[in-house]
Amino acid sequence: MSTATFNTAKSEEIFAAAQKLMPGGVSSPVRAFKSVGGQPIVFDRVEGAYIWDVDGNQYIDYVGTWGPAICGHAHPEVISALEAALKKGTSFGAPSAQENVLAEMVIDAVPSIEMVRFVNSGTEACMSVLRLMRAFTGREKIIKFEGCYHGHADMFLVKAGSGVATLGLPDSPGVPKSTTSSTLTAPYNDLEAVKALFAENPKDIAGVILEPVVGNSGFVPPDAGFLEGLRLITKEHGALLVFDEVMTGFRIAYGGAQAKFNVKPDLTTLGKVIGGGLPVGAYGGRQDIMSMVAPAGPMYQAGTLSGNPLAMTAGIKTLELLNKSGTYEQLEEITKKLVGGLLNIAKETGHDACGGSLGAMFGLFFTAGPVHGYEDAKKSDLVKFGKFHRGMLERGIYLAPSQFEAGFTSLAHKDEDIDRTLAAAREVLSGLKEKDKE
Ligand code: HOZ
């Protein structure tokens, strides 16, 4: 696509109407493009590594519906499995054999998971796991990290990442102080801060929850020893360690970050990839802890559409496609090529930048770095990011419309897609001045 032919008239018309119908014109805040300027592109269809908007523009997609599309959008095998499942109905609200199949696949893949409960979203998985942490330990306080996002439940809206960071809303009105008074926070990658919180609150902390590789402050990997350190500290204090792998699960490795870094939490939350593009979340972990969940135990949690047969079917097919030799090597290679290329181009065109990737997840900041956590991520030149985002969009490259979100690749992204992306980045970055604040 050339910038001269970039026309989004229909997107503009639809979004103008949407703003009168839905708050901000969207169903979820980050997609409103508030932090990058311009306005959202309205999609018409997706396939493989590509999306098409209502004006007929085609984009190479690095959002992948915020994570699920790891096999590429609308994979033919996922679609045909869904077509077959659809003929049997859309919802049972009762047990199905598909739940067993997906549960077994998840248990086999994710080292910490011995039992699993399916829910409908990552938010639901995280709010449920928090109740379970408290039920099991009989303690109320939790530790979360600045810039980590665990969905929009009240208890987690403290120094959260993702849309909250994007819109500069540190906390949200409507969240009672009493709900967040038990949420303690520490900077990501700071073991000393975690030790201090445990020292100040001995025997009160139910557990520590984190994104083992952060995606919601942009892409921020754990420093060497950080995950291992958390494992030791939590054990020492009789507290639980919970990995929120909604983003990283089946994305940076088939067994998630815990397999990649060989650190086993007590509990894990999942979402995105395990639903293959349909709404699914899950939480799971040690059998003794999971046995507390109703009806096996007293901790209540329920859901009409949980374990939905269509969602289970899409998840099963997606995991089947991923669980083949060479898939993660392919994802790792293509993503490294992309990020390595972007960093080289930034350097050659005179821009401070840093970034990295793990599996099929990546990020780029416009700061020399290094970025160890949210405070460092905020040093990125956000004005420049906005201009970069716009320039890429006009050249047919769809990036997450926020500096505080990770990027995602898929099995459908090919070398030529990366080459086209890098050519666009060279053009955009060559046209942007260092410290471009206009
Ligand atoms: N939780 C996703 C971003 N980290 C949701 C964004 C969206 O769908 O707008």
PDB file of C-alpha atoms in Angstrom, residues 185-417:
ATOM      1  CA  THR A 185       2.848  -3.397  44.629  1.00  0.00           C
ATOM      2  CA  ALA A 186       6.531  -3.674  43.807  1.00  0.00           C
ATOM      3  CA  PRO A 187       8.560  -2.646  40.765  1.00  0.00           C
ATOM      4  CA  TYR A 188       8.954  -5.525  38.278  1.00  0.00           C
ATOM      5  CA  ASN A 189      12.344  -7.238  38.450  1.00  0.00           C
ATOM      6  CA  ASP A 190      12.958  -5.896  41.988  1.00  0.00           C
ATOM      7  CA  LEU A 191      13.413  -8.824  44.380  1.00  0.00           C
ATOM      8  CA  GLU A 192      14.524  -6.574  47.242  1.00  0.00           C
ATOM      9  CA  ALA A 193      11.199  -4.704  47.123  1.00  0.00           C
ATOM     10  CA  VAL A 194       9.354  -8.029  47.325  1.00  0.00           C
ATOM     11  CA  LYS A 195      11.461  -9.139  50.293  1.00  0.00           C
ATOM     12  CA  ALA A 196      10.693  -5.841  52.037  1.00  0.00           C
ATOM     13  CA  LEU A 197       6.937  -6.307  51.523  1.00  0.00           C
ATOM     14  CA  PHE A 198       7.100  -9.806  53.006  1.00  0.00           C
ATOM     15  CA  ALA A 199       9.137  -8.458  55.942  1.00  0.00           C
ATOM     16  CA  GLU A 200       6.521  -5.740  56.578  1.00  0.00           C
ATOM     17  CA  ASN A 201       3.598  -8.143  56.256  1.00  0.00           C
ATOM     18  CA  PRO A 202       4.730 -11.470  57.690  1.00  0.00           C
ATOM     19  CA  LYS A 203       2.065 -14.177  57.393  1.00  0.00           C
ATOM     20  CA  ASP A 204      -0.421 -11.795  55.693  1.00  0.00           C
ATOM     21  CA  ILE A 205       0.494 -12.291  52.043  1.00  0.00           C
ATOM     22  CA  ALA A 206      -1.483 -14.936  50.173  1.00  0.00           C
ATOM     23  CA  GLY A 207       0.791 -14.825  47.179  1.00  0.00           C
ATOM     24  CA  VAL A 208       2.578 -13.041  44.390  1.00  0.00           C
ATOM     25  CA  ILE A 209       1.030 -12.722  40.926  1.00  0.00           C
ATOM     26  CA  LEU A 210       2.933 -11.571  37.863  1.00  0.00           C
ATOM     27  CA  GLU A 211       3.317 -11.754  34.125  1.00  0.00           C
ATOM     28  CA  PRO A 212       6.474 -13.892  33.963  1.00  0.00           C
ATOM     29  CA  VAL A 213       7.339 -11.979  30.803  1.00  0.00           C
ATOM     30  CA  VAL A 214       5.520  -8.651  30.807  1.00  0.00           C
ATOM     31  CA  GLY A 215       3.448  -7.759  27.774  1.00  0.00           C
ATOM     32  CA  ASN A 216       1.289  -5.039  29.254  1.00  0.00           C
ATOM     33  CA  SER A 217       4.026  -2.420  29.783  1.00  0.00           C
ATOM     34  CA  GLY A 218       5.323  -3.236  26.347  1.00  0.00           C
ATOM     35  CA  PHE A 219       7.604  -6.271  26.165  1.00  0.00           C
ATOM     36  CA  VAL A 220       9.724  -6.608  29.338  1.00  0.00           C
ATOM     37  CA  PRO A 221      11.493  -9.920  30.053  1.00  0.00           C
ATOM     38  CA  PRO A 222      12.462 -11.028  33.562  1.00  0.00           C
ATOM     39  CA  ASP A 223      16.042 -10.372  34.663  1.00  0.00           C
ATOM     40  CA  ALA A 224      18.166 -13.468  35.278  1.00  0.00           C
ATOM     41  CA  GLY A 225      17.206 -14.946  38.653  1.00  0.00           C
ATOM     42  CA  PHE A 226      14.026 -12.872  39.144  1.00  0.00           C
ATOM     43  CA  LEU A 227      11.511 -15.701  38.654  1.00  0.00           C
ATOM     44  CA  GLU A 228      13.695 -18.132  40.592  1.00  0.00           C
ATOM     45  CA  GLY A 229      14.003 -15.575  43.401  1.00  0.00           C
ATOM     46  CA  LEU A 230      10.239 -15.161  43.612  1.00  0.00           C
ATOM     47  CA  ARG A 231       9.845 -18.923  43.800  1.00  0.00           C
ATOM     48  CA  LEU A 232      12.215 -19.073  46.777  1.00  0.00           C
ATOM     49  CA  ILE A 233      10.748 -16.089  48.631  1.00  0.00           C
ATOM     50  CA  THR A 234       7.137 -17.260  48.274  1.00  0.00           C
ATOM     51  CA  LYS A 235       8.034 -20.774  49.467  1.00  0.00           C
ATOM     52  CA  GLU A 236       9.916 -19.364  52.422  1.00  0.00           C
ATOM     53  CA  HIS A 237       6.840 -17.364  53.493  1.00  0.00           C
ATOM     54  CA  GLY A 238       4.178 -20.007  52.859  1.00  0.00           C
ATOM     55  CA  ALA A 239       2.746 -17.858  50.056  1.00  0.00           C
ATOM     56  CA  LEU A 240       1.665 -18.905  46.561  1.00  0.00           C
ATOM     57  CA  LEU A 241       3.380 -17.974  43.305  1.00  0.00           C
ATOM     58  CA  VAL A 242       1.007 -17.306  40.425  1.00  0.00           C
ATOM     59  CA  PHE A 243       2.062 -16.816  36.816  1.00  0.00           C
ATOM     60  CA  ASP A 244      -0.403 -14.888  34.711  1.00  0.00           C
ATOM     61  CA  GLU A 245       0.322 -16.568  31.389  1.00  0.00           C
ATOM     62  CA  VAL A 246      -2.715 -15.176  29.598  1.00  0.00           C
ATOM     63  CA  MET A 247      -0.308 -13.613  27.103  1.00  0.00           C
ATOM     64  CA  THR A 248       2.742 -15.861  27.359  1.00  0.00           C
ATOM     65  CA  GLY A 249       0.962 -19.231  27.586  1.00  0.00           C
ATOM     66  CA  PHE A 250       1.541 -21.297  24.426  1.00  0.00           C
ATOM     67  CA  ARG A 251       3.127 -18.150  22.908  1.00  0.00           C
ATOM     68  CA  ILE A 252       6.714 -17.954  24.073  1.00  0.00           C
ATOM     69  CA  ALA A 253       6.895 -21.743  24.337  1.00  0.00           C
ATOM     70  CA  TYR A 254       4.285 -24.520  24.183  1.00  0.00           C
ATOM     71  CA  GLY A 255       4.464 -24.811  27.986  1.00  0.00           C
ATOM     72  CA  GLY A 256       4.589 -21.036  28.436  1.00  0.00           C
ATOM     73  CA  ALA A 257       7.124 -18.944  30.335  1.00  0.00           C
ATOM     74  CA  GLN A 258       7.309 -21.522  33.128  1.00  0.00           C
ATOM     75  CA  ALA A 259       8.610 -24.102  30.652  1.00  0.00           C
ATOM     76  CA  LYS A 260      10.969 -21.609  29.008  1.00  0.00           C
ATOM     77  CA  PHE A 261      12.482 -20.451  32.327  1.00  0.00           C
ATOM     78  CA  ASN A 262      12.029 -23.734  34.175  1.00  0.00           C
ATOM     79  CA  VAL A 263      10.319 -22.144  37.188  1.00  0.00           C
ATOM     80  CA  LYS A 264       7.171 -23.829  38.431  1.00  0.00           C
ATOM     81  CA  PRO A 265       4.515 -21.586  40.008  1.00  0.00           C
ATOM     82  CA  ASP A 266       1.719 -22.959  42.203  1.00  0.00           C
ATOM     83  CA  LEU A 267      -1.048 -21.590  40.002  1.00  0.00           C
ATOM     84  CA  THR A 268      -1.286 -20.303  36.442  1.00  0.00           C
ATOM     85  CA  THR A 269      -3.814 -18.281  34.485  1.00  0.00           C
ATOM     86  CA  LEU A 270      -4.306 -18.704  30.757  1.00  0.00           C
ATOM     87  CA  GLY A 271      -6.397 -17.151  27.984  1.00  0.00           C
ATOM     88  CA  LYS A 272      -5.957 -15.920  24.407  1.00  0.00           C
ATOM     89  CA  VAL A 273      -4.174 -18.805  22.535  1.00  0.00           C
ATOM     90  CA  ILE A 274      -6.051 -21.581  24.356  1.00  0.00           C
ATOM     91  CA  GLY A 275      -9.309 -20.263  22.877  1.00  0.00           C
ATOM     92  CA  GLY A 276      -8.012 -20.146  19.305  1.00  0.00           C
ATOM     93  CA  GLY A 277      -9.812 -16.821  18.774  1.00  0.00           C
ATOM     94  CA  LEU A 278     -12.941 -17.598  20.759  1.00  0.00           C
ATOM     95  CA  PRO A 279     -13.492 -16.317  24.290  1.00  0.00           C
ATOM     96  CA  VAL A 280     -11.695 -18.622  26.753  1.00  0.00           C
ATOM     97  CA  GLY A 281      -9.702 -18.217  29.926  1.00  0.00           C
ATOM     98  CA  ALA A 282      -8.496 -20.800  32.406  1.00  0.00           C
ATOM     99  CA  TYR A 283      -6.811 -21.148  35.748  1.00  0.00           C
ATOM    100  CA  GLY A 284      -5.075 -24.211  37.033  1.00  0.00           C
ATOM    101  CA  GLY A 285      -2.308 -25.561  39.183  1.00  0.00           C
ATOM    102  CA  ARG A 286      -1.539 -27.939  42.015  1.00  0.00           C
ATOM    103  CA  GLN A 287      -4.264 -30.488  42.600  1.00  0.00           C
ATOM    104  CA  ASP A 288      -4.470 -29.775  46.358  1.00  0.00           C
ATOM    105  CA  ILE A 289      -5.140 -26.098  45.629  1.00  0.00           C
ATOM    106  CA  MET A 290      -7.511 -26.644  42.692  1.00  0.00           C
ATOM    107  CA  SER A 291      -9.525 -29.115  44.792  1.00  0.00           C
ATOM    108  CA  MET A 292     -10.767 -26.108  46.761  1.00  0.00           C
ATOM    109  CA  VAL A 293     -12.775 -24.922  43.737  1.00  0.00           C
ATOM    110  CA  ALA A 294     -16.536 -25.644  43.861  1.00  0.00           C
ATOM    111  CA  PRO A 295     -18.076 -28.149  43.561  1.00  0.00           C
ATOM    112  CA  ALA A 296     -14.999 -30.172  44.600  1.00  0.00           C
ATOM    113  CA  GLY A 297     -14.411 -27.673  47.390  1.00  0.00           C
ATOM    114  CA  PRO A 298     -15.894 -24.556  48.988  1.00  0.00           C
ATOM    115  CA  MET A 299     -14.436 -21.740  46.861  1.00  0.00           C
ATOM    116  CA  TYR A 300     -17.231 -20.603  44.599  1.00  0.00           C
ATOM    117  CA  GLN A 301     -16.776 -19.695  40.950  1.00  0.00           C
ATOM    118  CA  ALA A 302     -19.139 -20.414  38.043  1.00  0.00           C
ATOM    119  CA  GLY A 303     -20.089 -19.420  34.476  1.00  0.00           C
ATOM    120  CA  THR A 304     -22.911 -20.101  32.012  1.00  0.00           C
ATOM    121  CA  LEU A 305     -20.674 -20.186  28.935  1.00  0.00           C
ATOM    122  CA  SER A 306     -17.594 -21.677  30.612  1.00  0.00           C
ATOM    123  CA  GLY A 307     -16.281 -24.693  28.696  1.00  0.00           C
ATOM    124  CA  ASN A 308     -18.310 -23.627  25.668  1.00  0.00           C
ATOM    125  CA  PRO A 309     -18.034 -26.359  22.991  1.00  0.00           C
ATOM    126  CA  LEU A 310     -17.119 -23.969  20.153  1.00  0.00           C
ATOM    127  CA  ALA A 311     -14.406 -22.304  22.223  1.00  0.00           C
ATOM    128  CA  MET A 312     -13.052 -25.696  23.343  1.00  0.00           C
ATOM    129  CA  THR A 313     -12.987 -26.871  19.710  1.00  0.00           C
ATOM    130  CA  ALA A 314     -11.036 -23.821  18.500  1.00  0.00           C
ATOM    131  CA  GLY A 315      -8.625 -24.210  21.407  1.00  0.00           C
ATOM    132  CA  ILE A 316      -8.039 -27.917  20.778  1.00  0.00           C
ATOM    133  CA  LYS A 317      -7.335 -27.415  17.067  1.00  0.00           C
ATOM    134  CA  THR A 318      -5.016 -24.475  17.779  1.00  0.00           C
ATOM    135  CA  LEU A 319      -2.974 -26.435  20.308  1.00  0.00           C
ATOM    136  CA  GLU A 320      -2.809 -29.396  17.891  1.00  0.00           C
ATOM    137  CA  LEU A 321      -1.372 -27.102  15.228  1.00  0.00           C
ATOM    138  CA  LEU A 322       1.166 -25.704  17.685  1.00  0.00           C
ATOM    139  CA  ASN A 323       2.260 -29.018  19.167  1.00  0.00           C
ATOM    140  CA  LYS A 324       4.362 -30.066  16.177  1.00  0.00           C
ATOM    141  CA  SER A 325       8.075 -30.171  15.846  1.00  0.00           C
ATOM    142  CA  GLY A 326       9.613 -26.931  14.621  1.00  0.00           C
ATOM    143  CA  THR A 327       6.696 -24.557  15.270  1.00  0.00           C
ATOM    144  CA  TYR A 328       8.302 -22.602  18.098  1.00  0.00           C
ATOM    145  CA  GLU A 329      11.666 -22.512  16.304  1.00  0.00           C
ATOM    146  CA  GLN A 330       9.856 -21.005  13.310  1.00  0.00           C
ATOM    147  CA  LEU A 331       8.059 -18.443  15.499  1.00  0.00           C
ATOM    148  CA  GLU A 332      11.269 -17.551  17.347  1.00  0.00           C
ATOM    149  CA  GLU A 333      13.230 -17.117  14.120  1.00  0.00           C
ATOM    150  CA  ILE A 334      10.719 -14.896  12.341  1.00  0.00           C
ATOM    151  CA  THR A 335      10.208 -12.733  15.435  1.00  0.00           C
ATOM    152  CA  LYS A 336      13.955 -12.309  15.973  1.00  0.00           C
ATOM    153  CA  LYS A 337      14.352 -11.315  12.345  1.00  0.00           C
ATOM    154  CA  LEU A 338      11.650  -8.668  12.802  1.00  0.00           C
ATOM    155  CA  VAL A 339      12.977  -7.168  16.045  1.00  0.00           C
ATOM    156  CA  GLY A 340      16.636  -7.404  15.044  1.00  0.00           C
ATOM    157  CA  GLY A 341      15.766  -5.631  11.794  1.00  0.00           C
ATOM    158  CA  LEU A 342      13.799  -2.893  13.550  1.00  0.00           C
ATOM    159  CA  LEU A 343      16.615  -2.242  16.035  1.00  0.00           C
ATOM    160  CA  ASN A 344      19.213  -2.050  13.241  1.00  0.00           C
ATOM    161  CA  ILE A 345      17.086   0.362  11.252  1.00  0.00           C
ATOM    162  CA  ALA A 346      16.502   2.537  14.321  1.00  0.00           C
ATOM    163  CA  LYS A 347      20.254   2.681  14.885  1.00  0.00           C
ATOM    164  CA  GLU A 348      21.057   3.416  11.249  1.00  0.00           C
ATOM    165  CA  THR A 349      18.473   6.188  11.135  1.00  0.00           C
ATOM    166  CA  GLY A 350      19.742   7.745  14.369  1.00  0.00           C
ATOM    167  CA  HIS A 351      17.036   6.825  16.880  1.00  0.00           C
ATOM    168  CA  ASP A 352      17.540   5.580  20.424  1.00  0.00           C
ATOM    169  CA  ALA A 353      15.697   2.276  20.668  1.00  0.00           C
ATOM    170  CA  CYS A 354      15.736  -0.999  22.554  1.00  0.00           C
ATOM    171  CA  GLY A 355      13.625  -4.117  22.475  1.00  0.00           C
ATOM    172  CA  GLY A 356      13.576  -7.854  22.258  1.00  0.00           C
ATOM    173  CA  SER A 357      11.527 -10.969  21.712  1.00  0.00           C
ATOM    174  CA  LEU A 358      10.771 -14.393  23.145  1.00  0.00           C
ATOM    175  CA  GLY A 359       8.976 -16.963  21.027  1.00  0.00           C
ATOM    176  CA  ALA A 360       6.228 -15.135  19.163  1.00  0.00           C
ATOM    177  CA  MET A 361       6.107 -12.059  21.421  1.00  0.00           C
ATOM    178  CA  PHE A 362       8.128  -8.876  20.963  1.00  0.00           C
ATOM    179  CA  GLY A 363       8.496  -5.201  21.782  1.00  0.00           C
ATOM    180  CA  LEU A 364      10.325  -2.028  20.821  1.00  0.00           C
ATOM    181  CA  PHE A 365      10.812   1.135  22.906  1.00  0.00           C
ATOM    182  CA  PHE A 366      12.109   4.484  21.711  1.00  0.00           C
ATOM    183  CA  THR A 367      14.631   4.860  24.506  1.00  0.00           C
ATOM    184  CA  ALA A 368      18.209   3.653  24.784  1.00  0.00           C
ATOM    185  CA  GLY A 369      17.092   1.409  27.651  1.00  0.00           C
ATOM    186  CA  PRO A 370      17.537  -1.034  29.159  1.00  0.00           C
ATOM    187  CA  VAL A 371      13.893  -1.460  30.170  1.00  0.00           C
ATOM    188  CA  HIS A 372      13.534  -3.505  33.354  1.00  0.00           C
ATOM    189  CA  GLY A 373      10.033  -2.387  34.298  1.00  0.00           C
ATOM    190  CA  TYR A 374       7.244   0.115  33.897  1.00  0.00           C
ATOM    191  CA  GLU A 375       9.254   3.164  35.068  1.00  0.00           C
ATOM    192  CA  ASP A 376      11.842   2.464  32.356  1.00  0.00           C
ATOM    193  CA  ALA A 377       9.127   1.784  29.781  1.00  0.00           C
ATOM    194  CA  LYS A 378       7.657   5.221  30.451  1.00  0.00           C
ATOM    195  CA  LYS A 379      10.954   6.796  29.331  1.00  0.00           C
ATOM    196  CA  SER A 380      10.158   5.738  25.759  1.00  0.00           C
ATOM    197  CA  ASP A 381       9.465   8.705  23.457  1.00  0.00           C
ATOM    198  CA  LEU A 382       5.705   8.289  23.256  1.00  0.00           C
ATOM    199  CA  VAL A 383       5.255  11.080  20.720  1.00  0.00           C
ATOM    200  CA  LYS A 384       7.695   9.350  18.435  1.00  0.00           C
ATOM    201  CA  PHE A 385       5.951   6.023  18.994  1.00  0.00           C
ATOM    202  CA  GLY A 386       2.669   7.634  17.916  1.00  0.00           C
ATOM    203  CA  LYS A 387       4.243   8.969  14.718  1.00  0.00           C
ATOM    204  CA  PHE A 388       5.930   5.636  14.039  1.00  0.00           C
ATOM    205  CA  HIS A 389       2.621   3.835  14.547  1.00  0.00           C
ATOM    206  CA  ARG A 390       0.813   6.173  12.145  1.00  0.00           C
ATOM    207  CA  GLY A 391       3.557   5.935   9.514  1.00  0.00           C
ATOM    208  CA  MET A 392       3.509   2.140   9.653  1.00  0.00           C
ATOM    209  CA  LEU A 393      -0.280   2.051   9.448  1.00  0.00           C
ATOM    210  CA  GLU A 394      -0.233   4.214   6.326  1.00  0.00           C
ATOM    211  CA  ARG A 395       2.197   1.710   4.807  1.00  0.00           C
ATOM    212  CA  GLY A 396       0.044  -1.315   5.572  1.00  0.00           C
ATOM    213  CA  ILE A 397       1.569  -2.454   8.867  1.00  0.00           C
ATOM    214  CA  TYR A 398      -0.782  -2.872  11.840  1.00  0.00           C
ATOM    215  CA  LEU A 399       0.973  -2.532  15.221  1.00  0.00           C
ATOM    216  CA  ALA A 400      -0.654  -2.403  18.656  1.00  0.00           C
ATOM    217  CA  PRO A 401      -1.885   1.183  19.104  1.00  0.00           C
ATOM    218  CA  SER A 402      -0.029   1.620  22.395  1.00  0.00           C
ATOM    219  CA  GLN A 403       3.588   1.674  23.517  1.00  0.00           C
ATOM    220  CA  PHE A 404       2.445  -0.338  26.546  1.00  0.00           C
ATOM    221  CA  GLU A 405       1.415  -3.467  24.669  1.00  0.00           C
ATOM    222  CA  ALA A 406       3.551  -6.290  23.283  1.00  0.00           C
ATOM    223  CA  GLY A 407       3.568  -7.261  19.610  1.00  0.00           C
ATOM    224  CA  PHE A 408       2.673 -10.725  18.346  1.00  0.00           C
ATOM    225  CA  THR A 409       3.750 -12.791  15.366  1.00  0.00           C
ATOM    226  CA  SER A 410       2.241 -16.005  14.039  1.00  0.00           C
ATOM    227  CA  LEU A 411       3.023 -19.108  12.019  1.00  0.00           C
ATOM    228  CA  ALA A 412       1.477 -17.299   9.052  1.00  0.00           C
ATOM    229  CA  HIS A 413       4.086 -14.497   9.051  1.00  0.00           C
ATOM    230  CA  LYS A 414       6.612 -15.217   6.314  1.00  0.00           C
ATOM    231  CA  ASP A 415      10.008 -13.745   5.441  1.00  0.00           C
ATOM    232  CA  GLU A 416       8.479 -11.500   2.795  1.00  0.00           C
ATOM    233  CA  ASP A 417       6.080 -10.028   5.384  1.00  0.00           C
TER     234      ASP A 417
END
